Amino acid sequence: MTLESDWLTAAEIASGVQRGRVAAVEIVEASLKRIARLDPGLNAFTAVTAERAGAAARMIDRRVAAGENVGPLAGVPFAVKNLFDVKGLPTLAGSKINRERVPAGRDATLVERLELAGAILIGALNMGEYAYDFTGENDHYGPSRNPHDTTRMAGGSSGGSGAAVAGGLVPLALASDTNGSIRVPASFCGLFGLKPTFGRLSRAGTFPFVSSLDHLGPMARTARDLALAYDAMQGADPDDPVCVKRGIEPVEPLLARGIDGLRIGIASGYFRIGNSSASGLALERVASALGASKHIELPEARRARAAAYVITAAESAGTHLERLRTRPADFDIEVRDRLIAGAMVPAWAVDRAQRFRRWYREQMLALFRDEVDVILAPSTPCTAPPLGHKVLDLDGSEVPLRPNIGLYTQPISFIGLPVAAAPVPLDPLPAGVQIIAAPWREDVVLRVAAHLEALAVARAPRPGIER
Amino acid sequence: MNANNEQVASYVDAAGTLLGVAILPEWRAGVAAHLAIILASAEFVAEFECTAATEPAPLFEASRDDA
């Protein structure tokens, strides 16, 4: 195993460390060196916890030397979007205001669980302010840059997570997804990402955005790494009332099952309007590789997106009302006006959106029961736009960029369906595809992602940032 | 509800005062623009006929058996 390889997967690292072929200390040092060298150009990290990582690595190595099984993620460096609590750091959530928060007294639940599995926290990652973002840009900390072209967006709001993993700084990152914030950077940066079923993974110890829609999940360069991380993080959590009391259902052992027996459809109608040539091509390649030809109309998808928009606006304003009253000038200018507007949304609007949500969920569950096991859809209407870009060409019309990047992701997260984002390597930039299944079927979406990876149709392309 | 731009702007001014959120003059147009979009989205959702029997998606439990 070469230590100079920046493209080792989490599975490869864990195997090497557990078998004593490479020391966790060396893995961590290599990661820290790459961060020091490349992060100034990517701006993925807001904090690097080098001392903590070194201490954890030494402990892992001692335990391995003593013959212990340290876990399925032995020695794997990982980083977390800075809305996750990291003990000793103020939880920034991409903001200036949160710099003044008391440092977290405890790690977020998912951080604790990854460390229990042997992974090693390397640091905290940049993000769009308070997660109200699809670009990865940030007024206070600068934009996260796309490793495939550093003049372009990493995507958001988990921009730092996308940049860190796609740039080879760490093999694994944690992120959040409310309306698309894992799937968008996964698409722009060419990564695999998992947005699990709503309520599947604990949100304890994370800074909230929209309680009705917030999900947490991993980003990685392989489907197997997603599965390993997901399996390590599952389980009920008394500290999170939204986290379901569902038993742990390991997915990694099931990946080899492939796609046999799965009914796979392609989202039509709304999800094909505005496809760029790249996003359309990515979807076609995936559908062709899977032998999928059935087109599925998701009922009222446009209305679902509108309802998600309304709920997001209102609930996020509730989260931030005191800060809007006391520190309005300290918000990112792209976030502040939206939050203030959200505070003015009449209550009936949220009520109607939540009622529609129940109807829409029943329609979608019926589709998964009667017609398909998997639905394919593009992740984004475009590949990564240039930094600072404000408009998007959608089917010949110019529309505002920011809200429309999440066109295809919002109707899916609206009802908490599990999605694996799979990267299709295109030239010059990658494009992502959403692999969507019924609730609690993370096994299905990851099996499909793994199958596409085995066919080399989905792959995390390596950027040329060091050339 | 088809509010024009001036009506939305007036609503923003009044609501800002009631909410205790100070909106600087240079923010007003941006806030109004965002609110107009949200309200249009809300109208679009409200056009969908939900019967009185359709409960909102989130359900409150007075207690959980396993609590």
Short mmCIF file of C-alpha atoms in Angstrom, two decimals:
data_model
loop_
_atom_site.label_atom_id
_atom_site.label_comp_id
_atom_site.label_asym_id
_atom_site.label_seq_id
_atom_site.Cartn_x
_atom_site.Cartn_y
_atom_site.Cartn_z
CA MET A 1 0.00 0.00 0.00
CA THR A 2 1.48 3.30 -1.01
CA LEU A 3 1.14 6.11 1.43
CA GLU A 4 1.50 8.66 -1.32
CA SER A 5 -1.82 7.60 -2.81
CA ASP A 6 -4.35 10.30 -2.14
CA TRP A 7 -7.09 8.25 -3.70
CA LEU A 8 -7.28 5.36 -1.24
CA THR A 9 -10.82 4.45 -0.33
CA ALA A 10 -12.04 4.19 3.23
CA ALA A 11 -12.36 0.42 2.78
CA GLU A 12 -8.76 0.14 1.57
CA ILE A 13 -7.43 2.24 4.44
CA ALA A 14 -9.43 0.30 7.02
CA SER A 15 -8.20 -3.01 5.65
CA GLY A 16 -4.59 -1.84 5.62
CA VAL A 17 -4.71 -0.42 9.13
CA GLN A 18 -6.55 -3.35 10.66
CA ARG A 19 -4.09 -5.82 9.12
CA GLY A 20 -1.15 -3.82 10.33
CA ARG A 21 0.08 -3.06 6.80
CA VAL A 22 0.00 0.67 7.39
CA ALA A 23 -0.13 2.70 10.56
CA ALA A 24 -3.07 4.98 11.23
CA VAL A 25 -0.54 7.63 12.20
CA GLU A 26 0.93 7.54 8.69
CA ILE A 27 -2.49 7.72 7.07
CA VAL A 28 -3.40 10.74 9.17
CA GLU A 29 -0.07 12.46 8.51
CA ALA A 30 -0.49 11.96 4.78
CA SER A 31 -3.99 13.43 4.93
CA LEU A 32 -2.80 16.42 6.96
CA LYS A 33 0.02 17.05 4.48
CA ARG A 34 -2.39 16.99 1.57
CA ILE A 35 -4.72 19.37 3.38
CA ALA A 36 -1.84 21.77 4.08
CA ARG A 37 -0.79 21.65 0.43
CA LEU A 38 -4.11 21.68 -1.41
CA ASP A 39 -6.74 23.17 0.86
CA PRO A 40 -5.61 26.79 0.30
CA GLY A 41 -6.77 26.27 -3.28
CA LEU A 42 -9.97 24.41 -2.39
CA ASN A 43 -11.03 26.16 0.83
CA ALA A 44 -12.78 23.01 2.07
CA PHE A 45 -11.75 23.19 5.73
CA THR A 46 -12.62 25.74 8.42
CA ALA A 47 -10.81 23.85 11.17
CA VAL A 48 -8.20 21.09 11.11
CA THR A 49 -8.11 19.08 14.33
CA ALA A 50 -4.55 17.81 13.85
CA GLU A 51 -3.74 17.15 17.51
CA ARG A 52 -6.93 15.25 18.11
CA ALA A 53 -6.41 13.24 14.93
CA GLY A 54 -2.84 12.39 15.90
CA ALA A 55 -3.87 11.22 19.35
CA ALA A 56 -6.69 9.12 17.90
CA ALA A 57 -4.38 7.59 15.33
CA ARG A 58 -1.80 6.62 17.98
CA MET A 59 -4.55 4.98 20.01
CA ILE A 60 -5.80 3.06 16.96
CA ASP A 61 -2.27 1.81 16.25
CA ARG A 62 -1.78 0.69 19.89
CA ARG A 63 -5.05 -1.21 19.79
CA VAL A 64 -4.22 -2.88 16.47
CA ALA A 65 -0.81 -3.86 17.84
CA ALA A 66 -2.59 -5.41 20.82
CA GLY A 67 -4.65 -7.56 18.46
CA GLU A 68 -7.91 -5.66 18.78
CA ASN A 69 -10.46 -5.28 16.04
CA VAL A 70 -10.84 -1.50 15.99
CA GLY A 71 -13.77 -1.43 13.63
CA PRO A 72 -14.78 -1.38 9.97
CA LEU A 73 -13.42 2.14 9.49
CA ALA A 74 -10.09 1.56 11.23
CA GLY A 75 -7.85 4.60 10.74
CA VAL A 76 -10.07 6.25 8.12
CA PRO A 77 -9.68 10.02 8.17
CA PHE A 78 -12.99 11.85 7.92
CA ALA A 79 -14.22 15.41 8.18
CA VAL A 80 -17.60 16.92 8.92
CA LYS A 81 -19.63 19.84 7.63
CA ASN A 82 -19.27 22.53 10.28
CA LEU A 83 -22.87 22.26 11.41
CA PHE A 84 -21.86 19.08 13.23
CA ASP A 85 -20.80 19.62 16.84
CA VAL A 86 -17.09 18.90 17.29
CA LYS A 87 -15.99 18.93 20.89
CA GLY A 88 -14.00 22.08 21.65
CA LEU A 89 -15.10 24.01 18.55
CA PRO A 90 -17.96 26.50 18.20
CA THR A 91 -20.43 25.00 15.73
CA LEU A 92 -20.25 27.56 12.95
CA ALA A 93 -22.89 26.25 10.55
CA GLY A 94 -21.16 28.41 7.94
CA SER A 95 -21.91 31.61 9.82
CA LYS A 96 -20.10 34.55 11.37
CA ILE A 97 -22.67 34.84 14.16
CA ASN A 98 -22.01 31.31 15.45
CA ARG A 99 -18.31 32.08 16.01
CA GLU A 100 -19.46 33.40 19.37
CA ARG A 101 -21.16 30.19 20.42
CA VAL A 102 -19.74 28.30 23.34
CA PRO A 103 -17.53 25.50 22.00
CA ALA A 104 -19.38 22.20 21.77
CA GLY A 105 -19.02 20.13 24.91
CA ARG A 106 -19.54 16.89 23.02
CA ASP A 107 -19.30 15.56 19.49
CA ALA A 108 -22.43 15.04 17.41
CA THR A 109 -23.84 11.52 17.65
CA LEU A 110 -22.76 10.59 14.12
CA VAL A 111 -19.19 11.76 14.81
CA GLU A 112 -19.11 9.60 17.93
CA ARG A 113 -20.41 6.59 15.99
CA LEU A 114 -17.86 6.91 13.20
CA GLU A 115 -15.09 7.14 15.78
CA LEU A 116 -16.46 4.05 17.51
CA ALA A 117 -16.03 2.32 14.17
CA GLY A 118 -12.38 3.35 14.15
CA ALA A 119 -12.55 6.43 11.94
CA ILE A 120 -10.45 9.49 12.81
CA LEU A 121 -11.83 13.02 12.73
CA ILE A 122 -9.54 15.38 10.81
CA GLY A 123 -11.56 18.59 10.92
CA ALA A 124 -14.62 20.71 10.16
CA LEU A 125 -15.71 21.72 6.68
CA ASN A 126 -16.91 24.86 4.99
CA MET A 127 -20.55 25.22 3.99
CA GLY A 128 -23.14 27.67 2.71
CA GLU A 129 -24.36 29.79 5.61
CA TYR A 130 -26.85 28.00 7.83
CA ALA A 131 -27.26 25.46 5.02
CA TYR A 132 -29.53 27.81 3.04
CA ASP A 133 -27.49 27.36 -0.10
CA PHE A 134 -26.88 25.25 -3.19
CA THR A 135 -23.62 26.86 -4.34
CA GLY A 136 -21.00 26.27 -1.63
CA GLU A 137 -20.24 30.00 -1.65
CA ASN A 138 -19.94 31.83 1.65
CA ASP A 139 -19.54 35.56 2.39
CA HIS A 140 -17.58 34.98 5.61
CA TYR A 141 -15.25 32.08 4.79
CA GLY A 142 -15.00 32.25 1.02
CA PRO A 143 -16.31 29.71 -1.43
CA SER A 144 -15.46 26.03 -1.46
CA ARG A 145 -13.90 25.38 -4.85
CA ASN A 146 -14.55 22.52 -7.19
CA PRO A 147 -11.44 20.30 -7.44
CA HIS A 148 -12.19 19.58 -11.12
CA ASP A 149 -12.06 23.30 -11.93
CA THR A 150 -11.30 25.64 -9.06
CA THR A 151 -13.00 28.55 -10.82
CA ARG A 152 -16.29 26.68 -10.38
CA MET A 153 -18.69 25.96 -7.57
CA ALA A 154 -18.31 22.90 -5.38
CA GLY A 155 -22.08 23.02 -4.86
CA GLY A 156 -23.91 23.42 -1.59
CA SER A 157 -24.62 23.68 1.00
CA SER A 158 -22.09 20.88 1.75
CA GLY A 159 -19.46 22.54 -0.43
CA GLY A 160 -16.53 21.81 1.85
CA SER A 161 -17.56 18.15 2.12
CA GLY A 162 -17.64 17.88 -1.67
CA ALA A 163 -14.33 19.67 -2.17
CA ALA A 164 -12.52 17.73 0.58
CA VAL A 165 -13.49 14.28 -0.70
CA ALA A 166 -13.28 15.03 -4.43
CA GLY A 167 -9.92 16.74 -3.85
CA GLY A 168 -8.50 13.64 -2.16
CA LEU A 169 -8.02 15.38 1.19
CA VAL A 170 -10.12 12.78 3.05
CA PRO A 171 -11.93 9.71 1.73
CA LEU A 172 -15.08 10.35 3.74
CA ALA A 173 -17.07 13.37 4.86
CA LEU A 174 -20.34 13.92 6.64
CA ALA A 175 -22.81 16.41 5.26
CA SER A 176 -26.45 17.42 5.46
CA ASP A 177 -29.25 17.50 2.91
CA THR A 178 -32.49 19.40 3.40
CA ASN A 179 -33.41 20.14 -0.21
CA GLY A 180 -30.33 18.77 -2.00
CA SER A 181 -27.22 19.75 -0.06
CA ILE A 182 -25.54 16.34 -0.36
CA ARG A 183 -26.79 15.52 -3.85
CA VAL A 184 -25.84 18.86 -5.42
CA PRO A 185 -22.16 18.89 -4.36
CA ALA A 186 -21.99 15.17 -5.14
CA SER A 187 -23.12 16.00 -8.67
CA PHE A 188 -20.86 19.03 -9.15
CA CYS A 189 -17.77 17.40 -7.60
CA GLY A 190 -18.25 13.90 -9.02
CA LEU A 191 -18.87 11.97 -5.83
CA PHE A 192 -21.12 9.33 -4.35
CA GLY A 193 -23.45 10.67 -1.68
CA LEU A 194 -26.18 9.19 0.46
CA LYS A 195 -29.21 11.03 1.71
CA PRO A 196 -30.87 8.35 3.83
CA THR A 197 -34.56 8.08 4.66
CA PHE A 198 -35.78 10.97 6.81
CA GLY A 199 -35.24 10.08 10.44
CA ARG A 200 -32.87 7.19 9.72
CA LEU A 201 -29.74 8.83 11.09
CA SER A 202 -29.56 10.82 14.30
CA ARG A 203 -29.42 14.60 14.03
CA ALA A 204 -28.35 15.02 17.65
CA GLY A 205 -25.52 17.51 18.03
CA THR A 206 -26.05 19.30 14.74
CA PHE A 207 -27.18 22.85 14.05
CA PRO A 208 -30.65 22.76 12.50
CA PHE A 209 -31.98 24.33 9.32
CA VAL A 210 -35.47 22.96 8.60
CA SER A 211 -36.73 20.46 11.14
CA SER A 212 -39.26 18.93 8.74
CA LEU A 213 -36.67 18.27 6.05
CA ASP A 214 -33.13 18.01 7.51
CA HIS A 215 -31.24 14.78 6.74
CA LEU A 216 -27.61 13.88 7.45
CA GLY A 217 -25.44 11.55 5.41
CA PRO A 218 -22.01 10.61 4.06
CA MET A 219 -20.12 11.59 0.92
CA ALA A 220 -17.37 9.37 -0.46
CA ARG A 221 -15.63 8.24 -3.64
CA THR A 222 -17.18 4.76 -3.72
CA ALA A 223 -20.54 3.22 -3.00
CA ARG A 224 -18.95 0.76 -0.60
CA ASP A 225 -17.50 3.58 1.47
CA LEU A 226 -20.95 5.12 1.71
CA ALA A 227 -22.33 1.79 2.90
CA LEU A 228 -19.58 1.31 5.49
CA ALA A 229 -20.16 4.77 6.91
CA TYR A 230 -23.94 4.42 6.84
CA ASP A 231 -23.82 1.08 8.64
CA ALA A 232 -21.59 2.55 11.36
CA MET A 233 -23.97 5.45 11.94
CA GLN A 234 -27.31 3.64 12.08
CA GLY A 235 -29.33 3.12 15.22
CA ALA A 236 -31.83 4.83 17.47
CA ASP A 237 -30.70 7.80 19.54
CA PRO A 238 -32.52 8.95 22.68
CA ASP A 239 -30.95 12.38 22.09
CA ASP A 240 -32.88 12.81 18.82
CA PRO A 241 -36.68 12.45 18.97
CA VAL A 242 -36.88 12.42 15.18
CA CYS A 243 -34.49 9.48 14.81
CA VAL A 244 -36.54 6.35 14.30
CA LYS A 245 -36.31 3.38 16.62
CA ARG A 246 -35.40 1.09 13.80
CA GLY A 247 -32.83 -1.64 14.22
CA ILE A 248 -29.50 -1.57 12.50
CA GLU A 249 -29.80 -3.04 9.01
CA PRO A 250 -26.29 -3.47 7.57
CA VAL A 251 -26.15 -2.61 3.90
CA GLU A 252 -22.50 -3.23 3.03
CA PRO A 253 -22.86 -7.04 3.03
CA LEU A 254 -25.74 -6.71 0.56
CA LEU A 255 -23.96 -4.66 -2.11
CA ALA A 256 -22.91 -7.67 -4.13
CA ARG A 257 -26.56 -8.59 -4.72
CA GLY A 258 -26.59 -6.17 -7.62
CA ILE A 259 -29.79 -5.18 -9.34
CA ASP A 260 -31.42 -8.58 -9.86
CA GLY A 261 -35.15 -8.41 -9.45
CA LEU A 262 -35.30 -4.62 -9.16
CA ARG A 263 -37.91 -2.74 -11.17
CA ILE A 264 -36.15 0.43 -12.32
CA GLY A 265 -37.89 3.43 -13.82
CA ILE A 266 -36.81 6.82 -15.12
CA ALA A 267 -38.49 9.97 -13.79
CA SER A 268 -40.11 11.77 -16.69
CA GLY A 269 -41.99 15.02 -17.18
CA TYR A 270 -40.88 17.59 -14.62
CA PHE A 271 -37.50 15.88 -14.16
CA ARG A 272 -36.61 16.18 -17.85
CA ILE A 273 -37.47 19.87 -18.20
CA GLY A 274 -34.33 21.93 -18.22
CA ASN A 275 -31.85 19.05 -18.35
CA SER A 276 -28.55 20.34 -19.61
CA SER A 277 -26.89 18.14 -22.21
CA ALA A 278 -24.59 16.80 -19.48
CA SER A 279 -27.28 16.02 -16.93
CA GLY A 280 -29.41 14.38 -19.61
CA LEU A 281 -26.46 12.35 -20.88
CA ALA A 282 -25.58 11.20 -17.36
CA LEU A 283 -29.12 9.98 -16.82
CA GLU A 284 -29.19 8.21 -20.18
CA ARG A 285 -25.93 6.39 -19.48
CA VAL A 286 -27.15 5.21 -16.10
CA ALA A 287 -30.55 4.15 -17.42
CA SER A 288 -28.96 2.29 -20.33
CA ALA A 289 -26.47 0.49 -18.08
CA LEU A 290 -29.31 -0.64 -15.83
CA GLY A 291 -31.52 -1.68 -18.72
CA ALA A 292 -34.16 0.78 -17.56
CA SER A 293 -36.64 2.04 -20.10
CA LYS A 294 -39.87 2.54 -18.19
CA HIS A 295 -40.73 6.20 -17.76
CA ILE A 296 -42.46 7.18 -14.55
CA GLU A 297 -44.40 10.37 -14.03
CA LEU A 298 -44.07 11.54 -10.42
CA PRO A 299 -47.43 13.16 -9.71
CA GLU A 300 -47.39 16.86 -8.88
CA ALA A 301 -43.60 17.05 -8.62
CA ARG A 302 -43.64 20.77 -9.36
CA ARG A 303 -46.10 21.35 -6.57
CA ALA A 304 -43.99 19.20 -4.25
CA ARG A 305 -41.03 21.42 -4.93
CA ALA A 306 -43.13 24.52 -4.23
CA ALA A 307 -44.35 23.03 -0.95
CA ALA A 308 -40.80 22.19 0.11
CA TYR A 309 -39.87 25.79 -0.72
CA VAL A 310 -42.63 27.18 1.53
CA ILE A 311 -41.84 24.88 4.46
CA THR A 312 -38.13 25.66 4.14
CA ALA A 313 -38.77 29.39 4.14
CA ALA A 314 -41.02 29.37 7.19
CA GLU A 315 -39.24 26.86 9.39
CA SER A 316 -35.76 28.25 8.77
CA ALA A 317 -37.02 31.68 9.75
CA GLY A 318 -38.30 30.18 12.99
CA THR A 319 -34.85 28.75 13.64
CA HIS A 320 -33.21 32.16 13.15
CA LEU A 321 -35.80 34.68 14.37
CA GLU A 322 -33.78 35.92 17.34
CA ARG A 323 -30.66 36.31 15.22
CA LEU A 324 -32.66 38.19 12.59
CA ARG A 325 -33.85 40.56 15.30
CA THR A 326 -30.46 41.15 16.89
CA ARG A 327 -27.82 40.55 14.19
CA PRO A 328 -29.43 40.99 10.76
CA ALA A 329 -26.38 42.68 9.26
CA ASP A 330 -24.12 39.75 10.20
CA PHE A 331 -25.77 37.21 7.91
CA ASP A 332 -24.53 36.26 4.44
CA ILE A 333 -26.34 38.69 2.16
CA GLU A 334 -27.66 35.79 0.05
CA VAL A 335 -29.25 34.22 3.14
CA ARG A 336 -30.54 37.16 5.15
CA ASP A 337 -33.23 38.44 2.81
CA ARG A 338 -34.63 34.94 2.33
CA LEU A 339 -34.79 34.35 6.07
CA ILE A 340 -36.53 37.67 6.71
CA ALA A 341 -39.03 36.88 3.97
CA GLY A 342 -39.58 33.45 5.51
CA ALA A 343 -40.49 35.07 8.82
CA MET A 344 -43.37 36.77 7.03
CA VAL A 345 -44.94 33.68 5.48
CA PRO A 346 -48.55 33.30 6.62
CA ALA A 347 -49.23 30.19 8.69
CA TRP A 348 -51.90 28.85 6.34
CA ALA A 349 -49.24 28.45 3.69
CA VAL A 350 -47.24 26.05 5.84
CA ASP A 351 -50.37 24.17 6.86
CA ARG A 352 -51.42 23.63 3.26
CA ALA A 353 -47.90 22.59 2.29
CA GLN A 354 -47.83 19.97 5.05
CA ARG A 355 -51.26 18.64 4.06
CA PHE A 356 -50.20 18.38 0.44
CA ARG A 357 -47.07 16.59 1.67
CA ARG A 358 -49.16 13.78 3.12
CA TRP A 359 -51.04 13.36 -0.14
CA TYR A 360 -47.84 13.40 -2.22
CA ARG A 361 -46.17 10.86 0.05
CA GLU A 362 -49.09 8.44 -0.38
CA GLN A 363 -48.89 8.78 -4.17
CA MET A 364 -45.17 8.09 -4.19
CA LEU A 365 -45.44 5.13 -1.82
CA ALA A 366 -48.07 3.66 -4.14
CA LEU A 367 -45.64 4.03 -7.08
CA PHE A 368 -42.99 2.14 -5.18
CA ARG A 369 -45.47 -0.53 -4.19
CA ASP A 370 -47.12 -1.05 -7.54
CA GLU A 371 -44.69 -0.03 -10.27
CA VAL A 372 -41.04 0.35 -9.40
CA ASP A 373 -38.37 -0.33 -6.81
CA VAL A 374 -36.03 2.38 -8.07
CA ILE A 375 -36.56 5.73 -9.76
CA LEU A 376 -33.71 7.45 -11.59
CA ALA A 377 -33.56 11.23 -11.94
CA PRO A 378 -30.90 13.84 -12.65
CA SER A 379 -29.34 15.41 -9.56
CA THR A 380 -28.87 18.88 -11.00
CA PRO A 381 -30.02 20.78 -14.11
CA CYS A 382 -26.44 21.70 -14.92
CA THR A 383 -22.85 20.84 -14.17
CA ALA A 384 -20.88 23.06 -11.78
CA PRO A 385 -21.40 26.73 -12.71
CA PRO A 386 -18.60 29.30 -12.45
CA LEU A 387 -18.22 30.87 -9.02
CA GLY A 388 -20.29 34.02 -8.69
CA HIS A 389 -22.67 33.01 -11.46
CA LYS A 390 -26.22 34.22 -10.81
CA VAL A 391 -28.37 32.84 -13.61
CA LEU A 392 -29.15 29.46 -15.12
CA ASP A 393 -30.29 28.65 -18.63
CA LEU A 394 -33.30 26.40 -18.11
CA ASP A 395 -34.74 25.21 -21.41
CA GLY A 396 -33.90 28.46 -23.14
CA SER A 397 -35.07 30.73 -20.33
CA GLU A 398 -32.79 32.55 -17.94
CA VAL A 399 -33.77 31.91 -14.33
CA PRO A 400 -32.08 32.74 -11.00
CA LEU A 401 -29.39 30.15 -10.36
CA ARG A 402 -29.48 29.65 -6.62
CA PRO A 403 -33.04 28.43 -6.07
CA ASN A 404 -33.13 26.42 -9.29
CA ILE A 405 -30.09 24.22 -8.72
CA GLY A 406 -32.33 22.16 -6.43
CA LEU A 407 -35.07 21.70 -9.02
CA TYR A 408 -34.79 17.91 -9.12
CA THR A 409 -33.68 17.23 -5.58
CA GLN A 410 -36.37 19.08 -3.65
CA PRO A 411 -39.41 16.97 -4.64
CA ILE A 412 -37.58 13.86 -3.39
CA SER A 413 -36.25 15.03 -0.04
CA PHE A 414 -39.64 16.65 0.55
CA ILE A 415 -40.96 13.23 1.53
CA GLY A 416 -37.76 11.81 2.94
CA LEU A 417 -37.08 9.11 0.35
CA PRO A 418 -33.58 7.57 0.45
CA VAL A 419 -31.33 8.65 -2.41
CA ALA A 420 -27.89 7.57 -3.50
CA ALA A 421 -26.22 10.16 -5.68
CA ALA A 422 -24.00 8.51 -8.29
CA PRO A 423 -21.36 10.45 -10.25
CA VAL A 424 -21.06 10.02 -14.00
CA PRO A 425 -17.65 11.15 -15.23
CA LEU A 426 -18.18 13.41 -18.24
CA ASP A 427 -15.85 15.79 -20.01
CA PRO A 428 -15.12 18.45 -18.87
CA LEU A 429 -17.22 18.15 -15.69
CA PRO A 430 -19.04 15.31 -13.93
CA ALA A 431 -22.81 15.15 -13.52
CA GLY A 432 -24.81 13.25 -10.92
CA VAL A 433 -27.81 10.97 -11.02
CA GLN A 434 -30.25 10.35 -8.18
CA ILE A 435 -31.04 6.71 -7.41
CA ILE A 436 -34.28 6.84 -5.41
CA ALA A 437 -36.09 4.09 -3.54
CA ALA A 438 -38.90 3.54 -1.07
CA PRO A 439 -38.39 4.51 2.55
CA TRP A 440 -35.87 2.39 4.51
CA ARG A 441 -34.48 0.84 1.31
CA GLU A 442 -30.97 2.27 1.55
CA ASP A 443 -29.86 -1.24 0.60
CA VAL A 444 -31.56 -0.87 -2.77
CA VAL A 445 -30.11 2.53 -3.66
CA LEU A 446 -26.61 1.50 -2.62
CA ARG A 447 -26.82 -1.82 -4.47
CA VAL A 448 -27.69 0.07 -7.63
CA ALA A 449 -24.89 2.59 -7.04
CA ALA A 450 -22.40 -0.23 -6.47
CA HIS A 451 -23.57 -2.00 -9.61
CA LEU A 452 -23.08 1.15 -11.70
CA GLU A 453 -19.62 1.53 -10.19
CA ALA A 454 -18.74 -2.06 -11.06
CA LEU A 455 -19.73 -1.30 -14.66
CA ALA A 456 -17.56 1.85 -14.54
CA VAL A 457 -20.61 3.91 -15.52
CA ALA A 458 -20.54 5.68 -12.16
CA ARG A 459 -17.13 6.69 -10.92
CA ALA A 460 -15.61 9.48 -8.87
CA PRO A 461 -13.20 11.01 -11.39
CA ARG A 462 -9.82 12.08 -10.13
CA PRO A 463 -9.16 15.81 -10.56
CA GLY A 464 -5.92 17.20 -11.89
CA ILE A 465 -5.44 19.75 -9.12
CA GLU A 466 -1.82 18.83 -8.58
CA ARG A 467 -0.79 19.06 -12.20
CA MET B 1 -54.28 36.39 -3.65
CA ASN B 2 -52.54 38.30 -6.40
CA ALA B 3 -50.54 40.91 -4.58
CA ASN B 4 -48.68 43.45 -6.69
CA ASN B 5 -45.15 44.55 -5.93
CA GLU B 6 -46.23 47.59 -3.98
CA GLN B 7 -48.56 45.55 -1.81
CA VAL B 8 -45.82 43.05 -1.05
CA ALA B 9 -43.42 45.86 -0.18
CA SER B 10 -46.00 47.44 2.15
CA TYR B 11 -46.57 44.08 3.79
CA VAL B 12 -42.82 43.67 4.27
CA ASP B 13 -42.63 47.07 5.95
CA ALA B 14 -45.52 46.32 8.29
CA ALA B 15 -44.47 42.75 9.04
CA GLY B 16 -40.90 43.81 9.72
CA THR B 17 -42.14 46.27 12.30
CA LEU B 18 -44.41 43.73 13.96
CA LEU B 19 -41.69 41.07 13.97
CA GLY B 20 -39.12 43.44 15.43
CA VAL B 21 -36.76 42.84 12.49
CA ALA B 22 -35.07 46.02 11.30
CA ILE B 23 -34.99 45.97 7.50
CA LEU B 24 -32.54 48.44 6.04
CA PRO B 25 -33.81 50.34 2.97
CA GLU B 26 -31.30 48.58 0.73
CA TRP B 27 -32.60 45.14 1.85
CA ARG B 28 -36.27 45.92 1.26
CA ALA B 29 -36.44 45.06 -2.41
CA GLY B 30 -34.61 41.77 -1.90
CA VAL B 31 -36.86 40.72 0.97
CA ALA B 32 -39.96 41.67 -1.02
CA ALA B 33 -38.74 39.75 -4.07
CA HIS B 34 -38.12 36.61 -2.03
CA LEU B 35 -41.48 36.94 -0.28
CA ALA B 36 -43.28 37.32 -3.58
CA ILE B 37 -41.77 34.06 -4.79
CA ILE B 38 -42.66 32.25 -1.56
CA LEU B 39 -46.23 33.56 -1.68
CA ALA B 40 -46.60 32.51 -5.31
CA SER B 41 -45.37 29.04 -4.33
CA ALA B 42 -47.84 29.00 -1.45
CA GLU B 43 -50.72 29.92 -3.76
CA PHE B 44 -49.70 27.18 -6.18
CA VAL B 45 -49.74 24.63 -3.34
CA ALA B 46 -53.04 25.96 -1.99
CA GLU B 47 -54.67 25.47 -5.40
CA PHE B 48 -54.40 21.75 -4.78
CA GLU B 49 -57.61 20.57 -3.22
CA CYS B 50 -56.96 18.92 0.09
CA THR B 51 -60.06 17.62 1.80
CA ALA B 52 -60.75 18.52 5.39
CA ALA B 53 -59.79 14.95 6.23
CA THR B 54 -56.23 15.34 4.94
CA GLU B 55 -54.06 15.67 8.00
CA PRO B 56 -50.79 17.60 7.86
CA ALA B 57 -47.85 15.28 7.36
CA PRO B 58 -46.26 15.72 10.82
CA LEU B 59 -48.28 13.96 13.54
CA PHE B 60 -48.16 14.86 17.22
CA GLU B 61 -48.28 12.09 19.80
CA ALA B 62 -49.48 13.04 23.29
CA SER B 63 -47.15 10.35 24.56
CA ARG B 64 -45.13 7.55 23.12
CA ASP B 65 -45.74 4.08 24.48
CA ASP B 66 -42.01 3.48 24.56
CA ALA B 67 -41.20 6.74 26.32
#
